[in-house]
PDB file of C-alpha atoms in Angstrom:
ATOM      1  CA  MET A 466     -72.950  -9.250  36.727  1.00 81.00           C
ATOM      2  CA  LEU A 467     -73.770  -8.447  33.098  1.00 85.00           C
ATOM      3  CA  TYR A 468     -71.040 -10.761  31.790  1.00 87.00           C
ATOM      4  CA  ALA A 469     -71.543 -13.760  34.079  1.00 90.00           C
ATOM      5  CA  GLY A 470     -75.237 -13.190  34.742  1.00 91.00           C
ATOM      6  CA  ALA A 471     -76.506 -12.475  31.230  1.00 92.00           C
ATOM      7  CA  TYR A 472     -73.925 -12.896  28.470  1.00 92.00           C
ATOM      8  CA  THR A 473     -72.541 -16.308  29.396  1.00 91.00           C
ATOM      9  CA  PRO A 474     -75.872 -18.074  30.083  1.00 93.00           C
ATOM     10  CA  LEU A 475     -77.466 -16.540  26.964  1.00 94.00           C
ATOM     11  CA  LYS A 476     -74.900 -18.206  24.710  1.00 95.00           C
ATOM     12  CA  ARG A 477     -76.911 -21.434  24.915  1.00 96.00           C
ATOM     13  CA  VAL A 478     -80.311 -19.719  24.718  1.00 96.00           C
ATOM     14  CA  SER A 479     -80.334 -16.914  22.149  1.00 96.00           C
ATOM     15  CA  VAL A 480     -78.271 -15.017  19.596  1.00 95.00           C
ATOM     16  CA  VAL A 481     -78.994 -11.929  21.719  1.00 95.00           C
ATOM     17  CA  ASN A 482     -75.882 -12.965  23.647  1.00 94.00           C
ATOM     18  CA  THR A 483     -73.784 -11.213  21.003  1.00 94.00           C
ATOM     19  CA  TRP A 484     -75.441  -7.850  21.685  1.00 94.00           C
ATOM     20  CA  ILE A 485     -75.034  -8.299  25.444  1.00 94.00           C
ATOM     21  CA  GLY A 486     -71.390  -9.203  24.832  1.00 93.00           C
ATOM     22  CA  ALA A 487     -70.931  -6.033  22.778  1.00 93.00           C
ATOM     23  CA  ILE A 488     -72.329  -3.948  25.641  1.00 92.00           C
ATOM     24  CA  VAL A 489     -69.925  -5.677  28.022  1.00 91.00           C
ATOM     25  CA  GLY A 490     -67.052  -5.093  25.580  1.00 89.00           C
ATOM     26  CA  GLY A 491     -67.833  -1.395  25.384  1.00 85.00           C
ATOM     27  CA  ILE A 492     -67.619  -0.843  29.135  1.00 86.00           C
ATOM     28  CA  PRO A 493     -63.781  -0.921  29.562  1.00 86.00           C
ATOM     29  CA  PRO A 494     -63.162   2.150  27.339  1.00 80.00           C
ATOM     30  CA  LEU A 495     -65.760   4.070  29.323  1.00 77.00           C
ATOM     31  CA  MET A 496     -64.192   2.958  32.612  1.00 80.00           C
ATOM     32  CA  GLY A 497     -60.740   3.888  31.345  1.00 80.00           C
ATOM     33  CA  TRP A 498     -61.920   7.313  30.316  1.00 75.00           C
ATOM     34  CA  ALA A 499     -63.607   7.856  33.678  1.00 74.00           C
ATOM     35  CA  ALA A 500     -60.391   6.892  35.450  1.00 77.00           C
ATOM     36  CA  ALA A 501     -58.184   9.082  33.280  1.00 74.00           C
ATOM     37  CA  ALA A 502     -60.460  12.076  32.697  1.00 68.00           C
ATOM     38  CA  GLY A 503     -59.519  13.875  35.899  1.00 55.00           C
ATOM     39  CA  GLN A 504     -55.875  13.837  34.916  1.00 46.00           C
ATOM     40  CA  SER A 505     -55.951  14.421  31.173  1.00 48.00           C
ATOM     41  CA  ALA A 506     -59.184  16.324  30.527  1.00 49.00           C
ATOM     42  CA  THR A 507     -58.464  19.325  32.744  1.00 49.00           C
ATOM     43  CA  HIS A 508     -55.674  21.790  33.385  1.00 48.00           C
ATOM     44  CA  GLY A 509     -55.322  20.481  36.920  1.00 50.00           C
ATOM     45  CA  ASP A 510     -57.369  23.265  38.476  1.00 52.00           C
ATOM     46  CA  GLY A 511     -60.666  21.718  37.404  1.00 48.00           C
ATOM     47  CA  ARG A 512     -61.082  23.860  34.287  1.00 50.00           C
ATOM     48  CA  ALA A 513     -61.703  21.884  31.130  1.00 50.00           C
ATOM     49  CA  ALA A 514     -58.787  21.724  28.735  1.00 51.00           C
ATOM     50  CA  PRO A 515     -59.401  23.349  25.321  1.00 52.00           C
ATOM     51  CA  GLY A 516     -61.601  21.154  23.144  1.00 49.00           C
ATOM     52  CA  ARG A 517     -62.426  18.885  26.056  1.00 48.00           C
ATOM     53  CA  SER A 518     -65.525  20.519  27.508  1.00 47.00           C
ATOM     54  CA  ARG A 519     -67.531  17.403  26.746  1.00 50.00           C
ATOM     55  CA  THR A 520     -65.298  14.927  28.548  1.00 52.00           C
ATOM     56  CA  SER A 521     -68.032  12.334  28.965  1.00 58.00           C
ATOM     57  CA  GLY A 522     -68.582  12.458  25.201  1.00 68.00           C
ATOM     58  CA  LEU A 523     -65.061  11.176  24.650  1.00 72.00           C
ATOM     59  CA  GLY A 524     -65.618   8.151  26.859  1.00 72.00           C
ATOM     60  CA  TYR A 525     -69.002   7.394  25.354  1.00 75.00           C
ATOM     61  CA  SER A 526     -67.706   7.787  21.808  1.00 80.00           C
ATOM     62  CA  ALA A 527     -64.974   5.244  22.544  1.00 79.00           C
ATOM     63  CA  ARG A 528     -67.574   2.916  24.039  1.00 82.00           C
ATOM     64  CA  PHE A 529     -69.927   3.251  21.074  1.00 85.00           C
ATOM     65  CA  THR A 530     -67.084   2.772  18.573  1.00 88.00           C
ATOM     66  CA  ILE A 531     -65.998  -0.450  20.277  1.00 89.00           C
ATOM     67  CA  PHE A 532     -69.642  -1.599  20.544  1.00 91.00           C
ATOM     68  CA  ALA A 533     -70.216  -1.063  16.808  1.00 93.00           C
ATOM     69  CA  TRP A 534     -66.858  -2.596  15.858  1.00 91.00           C
ATOM     70  CA  GLN A 535     -67.662  -5.857  17.601  1.00 92.00           C
ATOM     71  CA  PHE A 536     -70.400  -6.861  15.145  1.00 94.00           C
ATOM     72  CA  PRO A 537     -68.507  -6.918  11.837  1.00 93.00           C
ATOM     73  CA  HIS A 538     -65.534  -8.260  13.763  1.00 92.00           C
ATOM     74  CA  PHE A 539     -67.347 -11.092  15.538  1.00 93.00           C
ATOM     75  CA  MET A 540     -69.753 -11.993  12.730  1.00 94.00           C
ATOM     76  CA  SER A 541     -66.839 -12.547  10.380  1.00 91.00           C
ATOM     77  CA  LEU A 542     -64.701 -14.336  12.980  1.00 92.00           C
ATOM     78  CA  SER A 543     -67.534 -16.683  13.937  1.00 93.00           C
ATOM     79  CA  TRP A 544     -68.218 -17.747  10.346  1.00 93.00           C
ATOM     80  CA  PRO A 545     -65.311 -20.212   9.867  1.00 93.00           C
ATOM     81  CA  ILE A 546     -66.027 -21.895  13.226  1.00 95.00           C
ATOM     82  CA  ARG A 547     -69.841 -21.902  13.014  1.00 95.00           C
ATOM     83  CA  GLU A 548     -70.021 -25.700  13.177  1.00 96.00           C
ATOM     84  CA  GLU A 549     -68.001 -25.699  16.389  1.00 97.00           C
ATOM     85  CA  TYR A 550     -70.420 -23.202  17.939  1.00 97.00           C
ATOM     86  CA  LYS A 551     -73.316 -25.373  16.796  1.00 97.00           C
ATOM     87  CA  ASN A 552     -71.749 -28.559  18.191  1.00 97.00           C
ATOM     88  CA  ALA A 553     -71.077 -26.803  21.501  1.00 96.00           C
ATOM     89  CA  GLY A 554     -74.700 -25.675  21.691  1.00 96.00           C
ATOM     90  CA  TYR A 555     -73.901 -21.955  21.438  1.00 97.00           C
ATOM     91  CA  LYS A 556     -76.550 -19.923  19.602  1.00 96.00           C
ATOM     92  CA  MET A 557     -74.590 -17.741  17.176  1.00 96.00           C
ATOM     93  CA  LEU A 558     -75.956 -16.081  14.059  1.00 95.00           C
ATOM     94  CA  SER A 559     -73.227 -17.627  11.926  1.00 94.00           C
ATOM     95  CA  TRP A 560     -75.044 -20.970  12.066  1.00 95.00           C
ATOM     96  CA  VAL A 561     -78.534 -20.072  13.328  1.00 96.00           C
ATOM     97  CA  ASN A 562     -79.176 -17.527  10.554  1.00 95.00           C
ATOM     98  CA  PRO A 563     -76.243 -17.012   8.140  1.00 92.00           C
ATOM     99  CA  ALA A 564     -78.121 -14.403   6.072  1.00 91.00           C
ATOM    100  CA  ARG A 565     -78.803 -12.282   9.164  1.00 94.00           C
ATOM    101  CA  ASN A 566     -75.186 -12.764  10.262  1.00 94.00           C
ATOM    102  CA  GLY A 567     -74.055 -11.010   7.092  1.00 93.00           C
ATOM    103  CA  ARG A 568     -76.724  -8.298   7.394  1.00 95.00           C
ATOM    104  CA  VAL A 569     -75.665  -7.479  10.955  1.00 96.00           C
ATOM    105  CA  ALA A 570     -72.008  -7.214   9.889  1.00 94.00           C
ATOM    106  CA  LEU A 571     -73.022  -4.888   7.050  1.00 96.00           C
ATOM    107  CA  ARG A 572     -75.376  -2.774   9.162  1.00 96.00           C
ATOM    108  CA  TYR A 573     -72.747  -2.050  11.804  1.00 96.00           C
ATOM    109  CA  SER A 574     -70.062  -1.471   9.162  1.00 96.00           C
ATOM    110  CA  LEU A 575     -72.239   1.260   7.651  1.00 96.00           C
ATOM    111  CA  LEU A 576     -72.407   2.918  11.076  1.00 95.00           C
ATOM    112  CA  PHE A 577     -68.762   3.923  10.855  1.00 95.00           C
ATOM    113  CA  PHE A 578     -69.584   6.771   8.463  1.00 95.00           C
ATOM    114  CA  PRO A 579     -71.916   8.539  10.930  1.00 93.00           C
ATOM    115  CA  ILE A 580     -69.638   7.592  13.836  1.00 92.00           C
ATOM    116  CA  CYS A 581     -66.652   9.326  12.212  1.00 92.00           C
ATOM    117  CA  ILE A 582     -68.759  12.330  11.219  1.00 92.00           C
ATOM    118  CA  GLY A 583     -70.186  12.467  14.748  1.00 89.00           C
ATOM    119  CA  LEU A 584     -66.697  12.501  16.226  1.00 89.00           C
ATOM    120  CA  CYS A 585     -65.981  15.557  14.105  1.00 90.00           C
ATOM    121  CA  TYR A 586     -69.315  17.248  14.778  1.00 88.00           C
ATOM    122  CA  THR A 587     -68.893  16.974  18.541  1.00 84.00           C
ATOM    123  CA  GLY A 588     -65.357  18.359  18.375  1.00 85.00           C
ATOM    124  CA  ILE A 589     -63.685  15.154  19.498  1.00 84.00           C
ATOM    125  CA  THR A 590     -61.667  15.094  16.266  1.00 88.00           C
ATOM    126  CA  GLU A 591     -61.053  17.563  13.476  1.00 93.00           C
ATOM    127  CA  TRP A 592     -63.139  17.466  10.297  1.00 95.00           C
ATOM    128  CA  SER A 593     -60.158  16.107   8.411  1.00 96.00           C
ATOM    129  CA  PHE A 594     -60.758  12.832  10.265  1.00 95.00           C
ATOM    130  CA  ALA A 595     -64.054  12.323   8.397  1.00 94.00           C
ATOM    131  CA  VAL A 596     -62.200  12.678   5.103  1.00 96.00           C
ATOM    132  CA  ALA A 597     -59.203  10.594   6.178  1.00 96.00           C
ATOM    133  CA  SER A 598     -61.367   7.770   7.547  1.00 95.00           C
ATOM    134  CA  ALA A 599     -63.652   7.609   4.486  1.00 96.00           C
ATOM    135  CA  PRO A 600     -61.401   5.322   2.363  1.00 96.00           C
ATOM    136  CA  VAL A 601     -61.067   2.852   5.239  1.00 94.00           C
ATOM    137  CA  ASN A 602     -64.816   2.967   5.870  1.00 94.00           C
ATOM    138  CA  ILE A 603     -65.514   2.447   2.157  1.00 96.00           C
ATOM    139  CA  TRP A 604     -63.230  -0.591   2.172  1.00 94.00           C
ATOM    140  CA  LEU A 605     -64.923  -1.929   5.295  1.00 92.00           C
ATOM    141  CA  VAL A 606     -68.379  -1.569   3.741  1.00 95.00           C
ATOM    142  CA  LYS A 607     -67.182  -3.133   0.472  1.00 94.00           C
ATOM    143  CA  GLU A 608     -65.915  -6.187   2.363  1.00 91.00           C
ATOM    144  CA  ALA A 609     -69.071  -6.321   4.489  1.00 92.00           C
ATOM    145  CA  VAL A 610     -71.254  -6.210   1.354  1.00 94.00           C
ATOM    146  CA  ARG A 611     -69.262  -9.113  -0.064  1.00 91.00           C
ATOM    147  CA  PHE A 612     -69.586 -11.007   3.216  1.00 91.00           C
ATOM    148  CA  TRP A 613     -73.355 -10.347   3.264  1.00 91.00           C
ATOM    149  CA  LYS A 614     -73.979 -11.241  -0.400  1.00 91.00           C
ATOM    150  CA  LEU A 615     -72.110 -14.508  -0.102  1.00 87.00           C
ATOM    151  CA  GLU A 616     -73.576 -15.229   3.363  1.00 77.00           C
ATOM    152  CA  GLY A 617     -70.048 -15.667   4.641  1.00 73.00           C
ATOM    153  CA  HIS A 618     -68.835 -17.974   1.877  1.00 72.00           C
ATOM    154  CA  LYS A 619     -65.546 -16.645   0.520  1.00 62.00           C
ATOM    155  CA  GLY A 620     -65.504 -14.085   3.290  1.00 56.00           C
ATOM    156  CA  SER A 621     -64.322 -14.023   6.865  1.00 50.00           C
ATOM    157  CA  ALA A 622     -62.188 -11.925   9.167  1.00 52.00           C
ATOM    158  CA  LYS A 623     -59.184 -13.243   7.279  1.00 54.00           C
ATOM    159  CA  GLY A 624     -60.634 -11.702   4.117  1.00 50.00           C
ATOM    160  CA  GLY A 625     -60.775  -8.215   5.580  1.00 45.00           C
ATOM    161  CA  CYS A 626     -64.286  -7.881   7.019  1.00 42.00           C
ATOM    162  CA  SER A 627     -63.031  -7.060  10.496  1.00 43.00           C
ATOM    163  CA  GLY A 628     -59.542  -5.856   9.669  1.00 42.00           C
ATOM    164  CA  PRO A 629     -60.561  -2.388   8.476  1.00 40.00           C
ATOM    165  CA  VAL A 630     -62.717  -1.794  11.531  1.00 43.00           C
ATOM    166  CA  TYR A 631     -59.846  -2.776  13.784  1.00 42.00           C
ATOM    167  CA  GLY A 632     -57.705  -0.253  11.926  1.00 41.00           C
ATOM    168  CA  ILE A 633     -60.272   2.491  12.520  1.00 43.00           C
ATOM    169  CA  CYS A 634     -60.297   1.749  16.241  1.00 41.00           C
ATOM    170  CA  LEU A 635     -56.523   1.954  16.373  1.00 39.00           C
ATOM    171  CA  TRP A 636     -56.688   5.182  14.387  1.00 40.00           C
ATOM    172  CA  LEU A 637     -58.999   6.784  16.975  1.00 39.00           C
TER     173      LEU A 637
END
């Protein structure tokens, strides 16, 4: 319903479609966790496995990570094909508001620092993850700043704006 009823029709109406699409994209990790949690989050007798007392937190953290990742990823991927979106009548920030397109990519790239720290704070990962992910997050933000400053010119997913975020998601 959310995909076909809101996301798809909004593509021709408003740039809000991207946020709806990110919500839709974040649902599969949550569904996967819900399906697997009974088998991998407990000892089999219903008791929570060590470090897994907040099983719903794991699913929601995966969902939020994927949600946040989609913005630097999509904003940079949409830049080189912005004219095609425009010609097709799809309202995407890459052509509707290039400056905001870069700001959104940067804003969500910056979120990966608190996301990684939050994963540690909640016990989902060890604190070493915050340290180990910092260089990748710094690189992501550096590329996102470049993408934002140049409003996409000389920057795209091919230049690294989404690559580091993809790496973080694989790392999780």
